Amino acid sequence: MTAIVTVTLLVTYPSLPGEVPTHFNGLGEADSFGPRWSVLILAAIFTVIGAVLPFLARKPQLFNLPVRVTEANAQALYREGETMLVFVGVGLSLLYAGIGLAVHEIGSGIALATGFTVMMGAVLIGLIRTFRVSARAEQR
């Protein structure tokens, strides 16, 4: 999804208005605007993040987990961390798609809200599950 949004933004860049949305309120409505070239920075940032997250999801030993990793809980913690990163990536992709739609002045509220909800939900649920896995391993 990230690649599709990036290619779309690059292909349609010449036809974008001189001023594009750069920030959205809680309802998904644009509340700040900036120059057209800011879309290029956005595309670069989301493309890098879209490439790095899947790589990191496959390297759980690099995670900075909020609990102590032991032999007893390592595999379960790594699995939870991988799952969390995958869903954060899905949320970010949806958020990026919503921003891409907004830049083209197409309804984007649902994509923005869904992306933000998935991303934040993934972090919250991932942290809860991480603490539960750690607590279960300590009880054994």
Coordinates of N, CA and C in Angstrom, one line a residue:
M1 N 0.8 -1.2 0.0 CA 0.0 0.0 0.0 C 0.9 1.3 0.0
T2 N 2.0 1.2 0.8 CA 2.9 2.4 0.8 C 3.4 2.7 -0.5
A3 N 3.9 1.7 -1.3 CA 4.4 1.9 -2.6 C 3.4 2.5 -3.6
I4 N 2.1 2.0 -3.5 CA 1.1 2.5 -4.3 C 0.8 4.0 -4.1
V5 N 0.7 4.3 -2.8 CA 0.5 5.7 -2.4 C 1.7 6.6 -2.9
T6 N 2.9 6.1 -2.7 CA 4.1 6.9 -3.1 C 4.1 7.1 -4.6
V7 N 3.9 6.1 -5.3 CA 3.9 6.2 -6.8 C 2.8 7.1 -7.2
T8 N 1.6 7.0 -6.7 CA 0.5 7.9 -7.0 C 0.9 9.3 -6.7
L9 N 1.4 9.6 -5.6 CA 1.8 11.0 -5.2 C 2.9 11.5 -6.2
L10 N 3.8 10.7 -6.5 CA 4.9 11.2 -7.5 C 4.4 11.4 -8.9
V11 N 3.5 10.5 -9.3 CA 2.9 10.7 -10.7 C 2.0 11.9 -10.8
T12 N 1.2 12.1 -9.7 CA 0.3 13.2 -9.7 C 0.9 14.5 -9.2
Y13 N 2.1 14.5 -8.8 CA 2.7 15.7 -8.1 C 2.5 17.0 -9.0
P14 N 2.8 16.9 -10.3 CA 2.7 18.2 -11.1 C 1.3 18.8 -11.1
S15 N 0.3 17.9 -10.9 CA -1.1 18.4 -11.0 C -1.6 18.8 -9.6
L16 N -0.9 18.7 -8.5 CA -1.3 19.0 -7.2 C -1.4 20.5 -7.1
P17 N -2.3 21.0 -6.2 CA -2.4 22.5 -6.0 C -1.1 23.0 -5.3
G18 N -0.8 24.3 -5.4 CA 0.4 24.9 -4.8 C 0.4 24.7 -3.3
E19 N -0.8 24.6 -2.7 CA -0.9 24.4 -1.2 C -1.6 23.1 -0.9
V20 N -1.0 22.3 -0.1 CA -1.6 21.0 0.3 C -1.8 20.9 1.8
P21 N -2.7 20.0 2.2 CA -2.9 19.8 3.7 C -1.6 19.2 4.3
T22 N -1.2 19.7 5.5 CA 0.0 19.1 6.2 C -0.4 18.6 7.6
H23 N -1.6 18.9 8.1 CA -2.0 18.5 9.4 C -3.5 18.3 9.4
F24 N -3.9 17.3 10.2 CA -5.3 17.0 10.3 C -5.8 17.0 11.8
N25 N -7.0 17.4 12.0 CA -7.6 17.4 13.3 C -8.1 16.0 13.7
G26 N -8.7 15.9 14.8 CA -9.3 14.6 15.3 C -10.4 14.1 14.4
L27 N -11.0 14.9 13.6 CA -12.1 14.5 12.7 C -11.6 14.1 11.3
G28 N -10.2 14.2 11.2 CA -9.7 13.9 9.9 C -9.7 15.0 8.9
E29 N -10.1 16.2 9.4 CA -10.2 17.4 8.5 C -8.8 18.1 8.5
A30 N -8.4 18.6 7.3 CA -7.2 19.4 7.2 C -7.3 20.7 8.0
D31 N -6.3 20.9 8.9 CA -6.4 22.2 9.6 C -5.1 23.0 9.5
S32 N -4.2 22.5 8.6 CA -3.0 23.3 8.4 C -2.5 22.9 6.9
F33 N -2.0 23.9 6.3 CA -1.6 23.7 4.9 C -0.1 24.1 4.7
G34 N 0.5 23.6 3.7 CA 1.9 23.9 3.3 C 2.1 23.8 1.9
P35 N 3.4 24.1 1.4 CA 3.7 24.1 0.0 C 3.6 22.6 -0.6
R36 N 3.4 22.6 -1.9 CA 3.3 21.3 -2.6 C 4.5 20.4 -2.4
W37 N 5.7 21.0 -2.3 CA 6.9 20.1 -2.2 C 6.9 19.4 -0.9
S38 N 6.1 19.7 0.1 CA 6.0 19.0 1.4 C 5.5 17.6 1.2
V39 N 4.8 17.3 0.1 CA 4.4 16.0 -0.3 C 5.6 15.1 -0.6
L40 N 6.6 15.6 -1.1 CA 7.8 14.8 -1.4 C 8.5 14.4 -0.2
I41 N 8.6 15.3 0.8 CA 9.1 14.9 2.1 C 8.3 13.8 2.8
L42 N 7.0 14.0 2.8 CA 6.1 13.0 3.3 C 6.3 11.6 2.6
A43 N 6.3 11.6 1.3 CA 6.5 10.4 0.6 C 7.8 9.7 1.0
A44 N 8.9 10.5 1.1 CA 10.2 9.9 1.5 C 10.1 9.3 2.9
I45 N 9.5 10.0 3.8 CA 9.5 9.5 5.2 C 8.7 8.2 5.3
F46 N 7.5 8.3 4.7 CA 6.6 7.1 4.8 C 7.2 5.9 4.0
T47 N 7.9 6.2 2.9 CA 8.5 5.1 2.2 C 9.7 4.4 3.0
V48 N 10.5 5.2 3.6 CA 11.5 4.7 4.5 C 10.9 3.9 5.7
I49 N 9.9 4.4 6.3 CA 9.2 3.7 7.4 C 8.6 2.4 6.9
G50 N 8.0 2.5 5.7 CA 7.3 1.3 5.1 C 8.3 0.2 4.8
A51 N 9.6 0.6 4.5 CA 10.6 -0.4 4.2 C 11.3 -0.9 5.5
V52 N 11.4 0.0 6.5 CA 12.1 -0.4 7.7 C 11.3 -1.3 8.7
L53 N 10.0 -1.0 8.8 CA 9.2 -1.8 9.7 C 9.2 -3.3 9.4
P54 N 9.0 -3.7 8.2 CA 9.0 -5.2 7.9 C 10.4 -5.8 8.2
F55 N 11.4 -5.0 8.0 CA 12.8 -5.5 8.3 C 12.9 -5.7 9.8
L56 N 12.5 -4.7 10.6 CA 12.6 -4.8 12.0 C 11.7 -5.9 12.6
A57 N 10.6 -6.1 12.0 CA 9.7 -7.1 12.5 C 10.4 -8.5 12.4
R58 N 11.3 -8.7 11.5 CA 12.0 -10.0 11.4 C 13.3 -10.0 12.2
K59 N 13.5 -9.0 13.0 CA 14.7 -8.9 13.9 C 14.3 -8.6 15.3
P60 N 13.6 -9.5 15.9 CA 13.0 -9.2 17.3 C 14.1 -9.1 18.3
Q61 N 15.3 -9.6 18.1 CA 16.4 -9.4 19.1 C 16.8 -7.9 19.2
L62 N 16.4 -7.1 18.2 CA 16.7 -5.7 18.2 C 15.7 -4.8 19.0
F63 N 14.6 -5.5 19.3 CA 13.5 -4.7 20.0 C 13.9 -4.2 21.4
N64 N 13.4 -3.0 21.7 CA 13.7 -2.4 23.0 C 12.4 -2.7 23.8
L65 N 12.3 -3.9 24.4 CA 11.1 -4.2 25.1 C 11.1 -3.7 26.5
P66 N 9.9 -3.4 27.0 CA 9.7 -2.8 28.4 C 9.8 -3.8 29.5
V67 N 10.2 -5.0 29.2 CA 10.3 -6.1 30.2 C 11.6 -6.8 30.0
R68 N 12.0 -7.5 31.0 CA 13.3 -8.3 30.9 C 13.1 -9.5 30.0
V69 N 14.0 -9.7 29.1 CA 13.9 -10.9 28.2 C 14.8 -12.0 28.8
T70 N 14.1 -13.2 29.0 CA 14.8 -14.3 29.6 C 14.6 -15.5 28.6
E71 N 15.3 -16.6 28.9 CA 15.2 -17.8 28.0 C 13.7 -18.2 28.1
A72 N 13.1 -18.1 29.2 CA 11.7 -18.6 29.4 C 10.7 -17.8 28.6
N73 N 10.9 -16.5 28.4 CA 9.9 -15.7 27.8 C 10.3 -15.1 26.4
A74 N 11.6 -15.3 26.0 CA 12.1 -14.7 24.8 C 11.2 -15.0 23.5
Q75 N 10.9 -16.2 23.3 CA 10.2 -16.5 22.0 C 8.8 -15.9 22.0
A76 N 8.1 -15.9 23.1 CA 6.8 -15.3 23.2 C 6.8 -13.8 23.1
L77 N 7.8 -13.2 23.8 CA 8.0 -11.8 23.7 C 8.3 -11.3 22.2
Y78 N 9.2 -12.1 21.6 CA 9.6 -11.7 20.2 C 8.4 -11.9 19.3
R79 N 7.6 -12.9 19.5 CA 6.4 -13.1 18.7 C 5.4 -11.9 18.9
E80 N 5.2 -11.5 20.1 CA 4.3 -10.3 20.4 C 4.9 -9.1 19.7
G81 N 6.2 -8.9 19.8 CA 6.8 -7.7 19.2 C 6.7 -7.7 17.7
E82 N 6.9 -8.8 17.1 CA 6.7 -8.9 15.7 C 5.3 -8.6 15.2
T83 N 4.3 -9.2 16.0 CA 2.9 -8.9 15.7 C 2.6 -7.4 15.8
M84 N 3.1 -6.8 16.9 CA 2.8 -5.4 17.1 C 3.4 -4.6 16.0
L85 N 4.6 -4.8 15.5 CA 5.2 -4.1 14.4 C 4.5 -4.2 13.1
V86 N 4.0 -5.4 12.9 CA 3.2 -5.7 11.6 C 2.0 -4.8 11.6
F87 N 1.2 -4.8 12.8 CA 0.0 -4.0 12.8 C 0.3 -2.5 12.9
V88 N 1.4 -2.1 13.5 CA 1.8 -0.7 13.4 C 2.0 -0.3 11.9
G89 N 2.7 -1.2 11.2 CA 2.9 -0.9 9.8 C 1.6 -0.8 9.0
V90 N 0.7 -1.7 9.3 CA -0.6 -1.6 8.6 C -1.3 -0.3 8.9
G91 N -1.3 0.1 10.2 CA -1.9 1.4 10.6 C -1.2 2.5 9.9
L92 N 0.1 2.5 9.8 CA 0.8 3.6 9.2 C 0.5 3.7 7.7
S93 N 0.4 2.5 7.1 CA 0.0 2.5 5.6 C -1.4 3.0 5.4
L94 N -2.3 2.7 6.2 CA -3.6 3.3 6.1 C -3.6 4.8 6.4
L95 N -2.9 5.2 7.3 CA -2.7 6.6 7.6 C -2.1 7.4 6.4
Y96 N -1.1 6.8 5.8 CA -0.5 7.4 4.7 C -1.4 7.4 3.5
A97 N -2.2 6.4 3.3 CA -3.2 6.4 2.3 C -4.2 7.5 2.5
G98 N -4.6 7.7 3.7 CA -5.6 8.8 4.0 C -5.0 10.1 3.7
I99 N -3.7 10.3 4.0 CA -3.0 11.6 3.7 C -2.9 11.7 2.2
G100 N -2.6 10.7 1.5 CA -2.6 10.7 0.0 C -3.9 11.1 -0.5
L101 N -5.0 10.6 0.0 CA -6.3 11.0 -0.5 C -6.6 12.4 -0.1
A102 N -6.2 12.9 1.0 CA -6.5 14.3 1.4 C -5.7 15.3 0.6
V103 N -4.5 14.9 0.2 CA -3.7 15.8 -0.7 C -4.4 16.0 -2.0
H104 N -5.1 14.9 -2.4 CA -5.8 15.0 -3.7 C -7.3 15.5 -3.5
E105 N -7.6 15.9 -2.3 CA -8.9 16.5 -2.0 C -10.0 15.5 -2.2
I106 N -9.7 14.2 -1.8 CA -10.7 13.1 -1.9 C -11.0 12.8 -0.4
G107 N -12.2 12.4 -0.1 CA -12.5 12.1 1.3 C -11.5 11.1 1.9
S108 N -11.0 11.5 3.0 CA -9.9 10.8 3.6 C -10.1 10.4 5.1
G109 N -11.2 11.0 5.7 CA -11.5 10.8 7.1 C -11.4 9.4 7.6
I110 N -12.1 8.5 6.9 CA -12.2 7.1 7.3 C -10.8 6.4 7.3
A111 N -10.0 6.7 6.2 CA -8.7 6.1 6.1 C -7.8 6.6 7.2
L112 N -7.9 7.9 7.5 CA -7.0 8.5 8.5 C -7.4 8.0 9.9
A113 N -8.7 8.0 10.2 CA -9.2 7.5 11.5 C -8.9 6.0 11.7
T114 N -9.1 5.2 10.6 CA -8.8 3.8 10.7 C -7.3 3.5 10.9
G115 N -6.5 4.2 10.2 CA -5.0 4.1 10.3 C -4.5 4.4 11.7
F116 N -5.0 5.6 12.2 CA -4.6 6.0 13.5 C -5.0 5.0 14.6
T117 N -6.3 4.5 14.4 CA -6.8 3.6 15.4 C -6.1 2.3 15.4
V118 N -5.8 1.8 14.2 CA -5.0 0.5 14.1 C -3.6 0.7 14.7
M119 N -3.0 1.8 14.3 CA -1.6 2.0 14.8 C -1.6 2.1 16.3
M120 N -2.4 2.9 16.9 CA -2.4 3.1 18.3 C -2.9 1.9 19.0
G121 N -3.9 1.2 18.5 CA -4.4 0.0 19.0 C -3.3 -1.1 19.1
A122 N -2.5 -1.2 18.0 CA -1.5 -2.2 17.9 C -0.4 -1.9 19.0
V123 N -0.1 -0.7 19.3 CA 0.9 -0.4 20.3 C 0.3 -0.7 21.7
L124 N -0.9 -0.3 21.9 CA -1.5 -0.5 23.2 C -1.7 -2.0 23.5
I125 N -2.3 -2.7 22.6 CA -2.5 -4.2 22.7 C -1.2 -4.9 22.8
G126 N -0.3 -4.5 22.0 CA 1.1 -5.1 22.0 C 1.8 -5.0 23.3
L127 N 1.7 -3.8 23.9 CA 2.3 -3.6 25.2 C 1.6 -4.4 26.3
I128 N 0.3 -4.4 26.3 CA -0.5 -5.3 27.3 C -0.1 -6.7 27.1
R129 N -0.1 -7.2 25.9 CA 0.3 -8.6 25.7 C 1.7 -8.9 26.1
T130 N 2.6 -7.9 25.9 CA 4.0 -8.1 26.3 C 4.1 -8.2 27.8
F131 N 3.5 -7.4 28.5 CA 3.5 -7.5 30.0 C 2.9 -8.8 30.5
R132 N 1.8 -9.2 29.8 CA 1.2 -10.5 30.2 C 2.1 -11.7 30.0
V133 N 2.8 -11.7 28.8 CA 3.7 -12.8 28.5 C 4.8 -12.8 29.6
S134 N 5.3 -11.7 29.9 CA 6.4 -11.6 30.9 C 6.0 -12.0 32.3
A135 N 4.8 -11.6 32.7 CA 4.2 -12.0 34.0 C 4.0 -13.5 34.0
R136 N 3.5 -14.1 32.9 CA 3.3 -15.6 32.9 C 4.6 -16.3 33.0
A137 N 5.6 -15.9 32.3 CA 6.9 -16.5 32.4 C 7.5 -16.5 33.8
E138 N 7.3 -15.4 34.5 CA 7.8 -15.2 35.8 C 7.1 -16.1 36.8
Q139 N 5.9 -16.5 36.6 CA 5.1 -17.3 37.5 C 5.5 -18.8 37.3
R140 N 6.1 -19.1 36.3 CA 6.5 -20.5 36.1 C 7.7 -20.9 36.9

